[in-house]
Short mmCIF file of C-alpha atoms and ligand atoms in Angstrom, two decimals:
data_model
loop_
_atom_site.label_atom_id
_atom_site.label_comp_id
_atom_site.label_asym_id
_atom_site.label_seq_id
_atom_site.Cartn_x
_atom_site.Cartn_y
_atom_site.Cartn_z
CA MET A 1 0.00 0.00 0.00
CA LYS A 2 1.12 3.53 -0.76
CA THR A 3 2.40 5.43 2.26
CA TYR A 4 2.25 9.15 2.76
CA ASN A 5 4.63 11.62 4.32
CA THR A 6 3.05 12.51 7.66
CA ASP A 7 5.10 15.71 7.94
CA ASP A 8 3.14 17.20 5.07
CA THR A 9 0.12 18.81 6.76
CA HIS A 10 -2.44 21.56 6.30
CA ILE A 11 -4.22 22.53 9.51
CA ILE A 12 -6.31 25.66 9.80
CA THR A 13 -6.62 27.64 12.96
CA MET A 14 -9.78 29.63 13.46
CA ASN A 15 -7.85 32.91 13.38
CA LYS A 16 -10.60 34.54 15.32
CA ASP A 17 -11.21 35.59 18.80
CA LYS A 18 -10.67 32.51 20.95
CA GLN A 19 -14.14 33.27 22.34
CA ASN A 20 -15.46 31.36 19.34
CA LEU A 21 -13.77 28.16 20.42
CA ALA A 22 -15.57 25.53 22.44
CA LEU A 23 -12.49 23.35 22.83
CA GLU A 24 -8.87 23.33 21.79
CA THR A 25 -6.23 20.61 21.98
CA LYS A 26 -2.53 21.33 22.04
CA ASP A 27 -0.04 18.63 21.13
CA ILE A 28 -2.03 15.63 22.33
CA HIS A 29 -0.12 12.35 22.48
CA VAL A 30 -1.74 9.10 23.60
CA TRP A 31 0.12 5.88 24.38
CA TYR A 32 -1.27 2.42 24.99
CA GLY A 33 1.76 0.95 26.72
CA ASP A 34 4.55 1.43 24.15
CA ASN A 35 2.21 2.05 21.23
CA GLU A 36 1.91 5.75 20.51
CA ALA A 37 -1.56 5.93 18.97
CA ILE A 38 -1.83 9.73 18.81
CA LYS A 39 1.31 11.64 17.88
CA GLY A 40 0.79 15.30 18.59
CA VAL A 41 -2.65 16.51 17.57
CA SER A 42 -3.53 20.21 17.91
CA LEU A 43 -7.00 21.23 16.78
CA GLU A 44 -9.49 23.97 17.51
CA PHE A 45 -13.22 23.24 17.66
CA GLU A 46 -15.53 26.14 16.95
CA LYS A 47 -18.66 26.69 19.06
CA ASN A 48 -22.01 25.59 17.59
CA LYS A 49 -20.37 23.77 14.71
CA ILE A 50 -20.13 20.12 13.78
CA THR A 51 -16.60 18.81 13.25
CA SER A 52 -16.04 15.39 11.68
CA LEU A 53 -13.02 13.21 12.37
CA ILE A 54 -12.33 10.92 9.41
CA GLY A 55 -9.53 8.56 8.36
CA PRO A 56 -8.69 4.90 7.81
CA SER A 57 -9.32 2.25 10.44
CA GLY A 58 -6.76 2.28 13.25
CA CYS A 59 -5.54 5.84 12.58
CA GLY A 60 -6.58 6.99 16.08
CA LYS A 61 -9.94 8.75 15.66
CA SER A 62 -11.63 7.03 18.61
CA THR A 63 -8.53 7.36 20.76
CA TYR A 64 -8.37 11.11 20.12
CA LEU A 65 -12.13 11.55 20.62
CA ARG A 66 -11.97 9.67 23.94
CA SER A 67 -9.13 11.89 25.10
CA LEU A 68 -11.43 14.93 24.77
CA ASN A 69 -13.40 13.95 27.86
CA ARG A 70 -10.76 11.75 29.45
CA MET A 71 -12.40 8.43 28.62
CA ASN A 72 -8.93 6.95 28.03
CA ASP A 73 -8.30 7.33 31.78
CA GLN A 74 -10.46 4.24 32.21
CA ILE A 75 -8.17 2.07 30.06
CA ASP A 76 -5.21 0.60 31.95
CA GLY A 77 -1.76 1.48 30.67
CA THR A 78 -2.76 4.59 28.75
CA LYS A 79 -0.90 7.86 28.99
CA VAL A 80 -2.19 11.14 27.57
CA THR A 81 0.00 14.23 27.35
CA GLY A 82 -0.79 17.68 26.00
CA LYS A 83 -3.40 20.27 26.80
CA ILE A 84 -7.15 20.19 26.32
CA ILE A 85 -8.41 23.71 26.84
CA TYR A 86 -12.06 24.14 27.82
CA LYS A 87 -13.14 27.53 29.13
CA ASN A 88 -9.51 28.49 29.82
CA ILE A 89 -8.95 25.36 31.90
CA ASP A 90 -6.65 22.51 30.92
CA ILE A 91 -9.01 19.61 31.54
CA ASN A 92 -6.18 17.14 31.01
CA SER A 93 -4.71 18.33 34.30
CA SER A 94 -4.76 15.84 37.18
CA LYS A 95 -6.46 18.52 39.32
CA VAL A 96 -9.63 18.45 37.25
CA ASP A 97 -12.70 16.66 38.61
CA VAL A 98 -13.34 14.32 35.69
CA TYR A 99 -16.85 13.47 36.82
CA GLU A 100 -17.80 17.16 36.90
CA MET A 101 -16.06 17.86 33.58
CA ARG A 102 -18.11 15.15 31.84
CA LYS A 103 -21.28 17.08 32.68
CA HIS A 104 -19.97 19.67 30.21
CA ILE A 105 -18.49 17.30 27.65
CA GLY A 106 -20.80 14.35 27.00
CA MET A 107 -20.33 11.27 24.86
CA VAL A 108 -22.42 8.95 22.68
CA PHE A 109 -20.96 5.63 21.58
CA GLN A 110 -21.07 3.56 18.40
CA ARG A 111 -23.56 0.96 19.63
CA PRO A 112 -26.71 2.30 21.22
CA ASN A 113 -26.28 1.44 24.91
CA PRO A 114 -29.43 2.42 26.81
CA PHE A 115 -29.70 1.12 30.37
CA SER A 116 -32.19 -1.70 30.80
CA LYS A 117 -34.58 0.70 32.46
CA SER A 118 -37.51 2.77 31.27
CA ILE A 119 -37.10 5.60 28.77
CA TYR A 120 -37.83 8.07 31.58
CA GLU A 121 -35.24 6.55 33.89
CA ASN A 122 -32.58 6.46 31.18
CA ILE A 123 -32.81 10.21 30.86
CA THR A 124 -33.16 11.07 34.55
CA PHE A 125 -30.53 8.64 35.83
CA ALA A 126 -27.55 10.99 35.72
CA LEU A 127 -29.57 14.00 36.87
CA LYS A 128 -30.72 12.06 39.93
CA ARG A 129 -27.20 10.89 40.60
CA HIS A 130 -26.14 14.52 40.56
CA GLY A 131 -28.76 15.22 43.23
CA GLN A 132 -31.79 16.39 41.28
CA LYS A 133 -34.94 15.20 43.06
CA ASP A 134 -37.64 17.63 41.95
CA LYS A 135 -40.21 15.73 39.88
CA GLN A 136 -41.22 18.70 37.78
CA THR A 137 -37.59 19.47 36.90
CA LEU A 138 -37.00 15.83 35.97
CA ASP A 139 -40.19 15.70 33.88
CA GLU A 140 -39.16 18.84 32.03
CA ALA A 141 -35.67 17.48 31.38
CA VAL A 142 -37.18 14.33 29.90
CA GLU A 143 -39.49 16.26 27.61
CA THR A 144 -36.91 18.83 26.50
CA SER A 145 -34.13 16.37 25.78
CA LEU A 146 -36.43 13.93 23.94
CA LYS A 147 -37.72 16.82 21.83
CA GLN A 148 -34.19 17.95 21.04
CA ALA A 149 -33.30 14.39 20.06
CA ALA A 150 -36.39 14.24 17.80
CA LEU A 151 -37.85 11.31 19.71
CA TRP A 152 -40.57 12.89 21.87
CA ASP A 153 -43.49 12.44 19.49
CA GLN A 154 -42.75 8.74 19.13
CA VAL A 155 -42.34 7.91 22.80
CA LYS A 156 -44.30 10.48 24.83
CA ASP A 157 -47.01 7.95 25.69
CA ASP A 158 -44.52 5.20 26.51
CA LEU A 159 -42.09 6.93 28.85
CA HIS A 160 -42.31 4.16 31.42
CA LYS A 161 -41.74 1.34 28.96
CA SER A 162 -38.36 -0.30 28.63
CA ALA A 163 -35.81 1.53 26.50
CA LEU A 164 -34.75 -1.84 25.15
CA ALA A 165 -38.09 -2.13 23.33
CA LEU A 166 -37.14 0.78 21.04
CA SER A 167 -35.66 0.28 17.57
CA GLY A 168 -31.90 0.70 17.15
CA GLY A 169 -32.29 4.18 15.69
CA GLN A 170 -34.66 5.20 18.48
CA GLN A 171 -32.27 3.77 21.08
CA GLN A 172 -29.44 5.83 19.63
CA ARG A 173 -31.57 8.99 19.74
CA LEU A 174 -32.45 8.09 23.34
CA CYS A 175 -28.72 7.90 24.08
CA ILE A 176 -28.32 11.34 22.53
CA ALA A 177 -31.26 12.57 24.67
CA ARG A 178 -29.64 11.01 27.75
CA ALA A 179 -26.36 12.81 26.98
CA ILE A 180 -28.01 16.19 26.41
CA ALA A 181 -30.23 15.94 29.50
CA MET A 182 -27.13 16.98 31.44
CA LYS A 183 -26.99 20.12 29.27
CA PRO A 184 -23.38 19.67 28.18
CA ASP A 185 -21.69 22.26 25.96
CA ILE A 186 -19.96 19.70 23.84
CA LEU A 187 -21.22 16.39 22.52
CA LEU A 188 -18.71 13.76 21.35
CA LEU A 189 -20.06 10.98 19.14
CA ASP A 190 -18.11 7.93 17.93
CA GLU A 191 -19.73 6.58 14.75
CA PRO A 192 -23.22 7.03 16.23
CA ALA A 193 -24.99 5.83 13.09
CA SER A 194 -22.75 2.98 11.96
CA ALA A 195 -25.02 0.31 13.45
CA LEU A 196 -28.18 1.86 11.99
CA ASP A 197 -30.20 1.46 8.80
CA PRO A 198 -30.33 4.38 6.30
CA ILE A 199 -33.62 5.81 7.60
CA SER A 200 -32.48 5.79 11.22
CA THR A 201 -29.15 7.21 10.09
CA SER A 202 -30.79 10.16 8.40
CA LYS A 203 -32.90 10.79 11.52
CA VAL A 204 -29.78 10.83 13.69
CA GLU A 205 -28.13 13.20 11.18
CA GLU A 206 -31.15 15.56 11.26
CA THR A 207 -31.06 15.45 15.03
CA LEU A 208 -27.39 16.45 15.08
CA ILE A 209 -27.93 19.31 12.65
CA ASN A 210 -30.73 20.64 14.88
CA LEU A 211 -28.60 20.25 18.02
CA LYS A 212 -25.91 22.50 16.58
CA GLU A 213 -27.90 25.52 17.72
CA ASP A 214 -27.20 24.64 21.33
CA TYR A 215 -24.17 22.37 21.25
CA THR A 216 -20.74 21.97 19.77
CA ILE A 217 -20.46 18.55 18.16
CA VAL A 218 -17.44 16.40 17.36
CA ILE A 219 -18.26 13.22 15.46
CA VAL A 220 -16.17 10.30 14.22
CA THR A 221 -17.52 8.83 11.01
CA HIS A 222 -16.45 6.41 8.29
CA ASN A 223 -19.26 7.65 6.10
CA MET A 224 -17.92 10.31 3.74
CA GLN A 225 -21.40 11.39 2.64
CA GLN A 226 -22.35 11.82 6.27
CA ALA A 227 -19.29 13.96 7.00
CA SER A 228 -20.00 16.16 3.99
CA ARG A 229 -23.73 16.39 4.74
CA ILE A 230 -23.58 17.37 8.36
CA SER A 231 -20.23 18.84 9.32
CA ASP A 232 -18.80 22.33 9.06
CA TYR A 233 -15.19 21.26 9.59
CA THR A 234 -13.39 18.00 8.93
CA ALA A 235 -10.11 16.62 10.26
CA PHE A 236 -8.38 13.86 8.30
CA PHE A 237 -6.46 11.51 10.59
CA TYR A 238 -3.67 9.25 9.33
CA MET A 239 -1.33 7.11 11.45
CA GLY A 240 -1.96 8.98 14.67
CA LYS A 241 -1.69 12.47 13.19
CA VAL A 242 -3.99 14.98 11.58
CA LEU A 243 -2.74 15.60 8.07
CA GLU A 244 -5.45 18.04 7.06
CA TYR A 245 -8.03 20.13 8.92
CA ASP A 246 -10.24 22.56 7.07
CA GLN A 247 -13.79 23.51 6.21
CA THR A 248 -15.63 20.37 5.17
CA LYS A 249 -16.40 21.68 1.70
CA LYS A 250 -12.69 22.26 1.07
CA ILE A 251 -11.73 18.81 2.33
CA PHE A 252 -14.19 17.20 -0.06
CA THR A 253 -13.69 19.41 -3.09
CA ARG A 254 -10.19 20.91 -2.95
CA PRO A 255 -8.07 19.07 -0.37
CA LYS A 256 -4.53 20.35 -0.14
CA ILE A 257 -2.91 17.07 0.89
CA GLN A 258 -2.62 14.07 -1.45
CA ALA A 259 -3.47 11.55 1.28
CA THR A 260 -6.73 13.39 2.04
CA GLU A 261 -7.66 13.48 -1.61
CA ASP A 262 -6.96 9.76 -2.04
CA TYR A 263 -8.92 8.91 1.11
CA VAL A 264 -12.02 11.00 0.42
CA SER A 265 -12.15 9.73 -3.14
CA GLY A 266 -12.14 6.15 -1.88
CA HIS A 267 -8.65 5.06 -2.97
CA PHE A 268 -7.78 3.57 0.41
CA GLY A 269 -9.13 3.03 3.92
N1 ATP B 301 -8.05 -0.06 24.39
C1 ATP B 301 -6.95 -0.14 23.63
N2 ATP B 301 -5.84 -0.79 24.10
C2 ATP B 301 -4.71 -0.87 23.34
N3 ATP B 301 -4.58 -0.34 22.11
C3 ATP B 301 -5.64 0.30 21.60
C4 ATP B 301 -6.87 0.43 22.32
N4 ATP B 301 -7.75 1.13 21.56
C5 ATP B 301 -7.09 1.41 20.41
N5 ATP B 301 -5.82 0.93 20.42
C6 ATP B 301 -4.82 1.07 19.35
O1 ATP B 301 -4.67 2.45 19.03
C7 ATP B 301 -4.61 2.65 17.62
C8 ATP B 301 -5.74 3.58 17.20
O2 ATP B 301 -6.99 2.93 17.44
P1 ATP B 301 -8.38 3.68 17.37
O3 ATP B 301 -9.40 2.74 17.89
O4 ATP B 301 -8.26 5.00 18.02
O5 ATP B 301 -8.54 3.89 15.78
P2 ATP B 301 -9.80 4.37 14.94
O6 ATP B 301 -9.28 5.39 13.98
O7 ATP B 301 -10.91 4.76 15.83
O8 ATP B 301 -10.17 3.04 14.13
P3 ATP B 301 -11.60 2.52 13.62
O9 ATP B 301 -11.93 3.39 12.45
O10 ATP B 301 -11.33 1.11 13.21
O11 ATP B 301 -12.58 2.63 14.75
C9 ATP B 301 -4.66 1.26 17.00
O12 ATP B 301 -3.33 0.86 16.77
C10 ATP B 301 -5.30 0.41 18.07
O13 ATP B 301 -4.86 -0.91 17.99
MG1 MG B 302 -12.84 3.99 16.15
#
């Protein structure tokens, strides 16, 4: 297989007031034991935009995404260096309360993973754990987050039925509702539609586009059409580095790096 020079990169910075940034990483490296899976990634994520992370299997997309809310901490033998700046705080610092931080930076995984509880309890679980007891507040959180996740109309009469009785696409939108019930600023999603059929996929995509008004979204996807349909910015990962980061339309029409062009046109990966 052709290999590419990983020193040849094109990475935009927002060149604006940093006020427009929801999150910024500076020189992130991630090791699993001796394997350096992420080799110095610095990216800026603009507020109220969708950013896609794309690239061939094994290039480090999930590893990088998990570093953004410290999910790699849970994997033995991992080491993460570099800064992750959120509201002027380096959340990669050992002083940060990770549990508290994840209220602001939520995550949705590849396979829908609702708890085997009712729809209502799925959404209120974390709120209750954080001390919320008021029934009216909980009811409102359920309604608002299900509406935002475009699921309310389908489930409003079944809130006390098991979440496991929902279709895969509905379960994934429930997981999005569960994540946004905590009112995070940033939503991280790792291939949230890869296990879904095309209709459910387009519903999840619509949901994400609507959520952009209130949230900053970072999404890993293998689906090039999906990245070009929904995202404002795209980062192309290759062998643990970002080779190109730009507006999505540039990445898909006029990429500056040969590897990006070959990848988005389906020549490898
Ligand atoms: N939990 C883990 N323990 C050890 N090594 C891991 C772990 N997760 C990922 N890796 C390694 O880190 C590298 C990057 O993997 P990662 O899962 O981040 O890639 P990816 O781009 O998300 O791939 P895919 O598109 O297949 O999901 C790979 O070499 C992988 O083997
Ligand atoms: Mg992955």
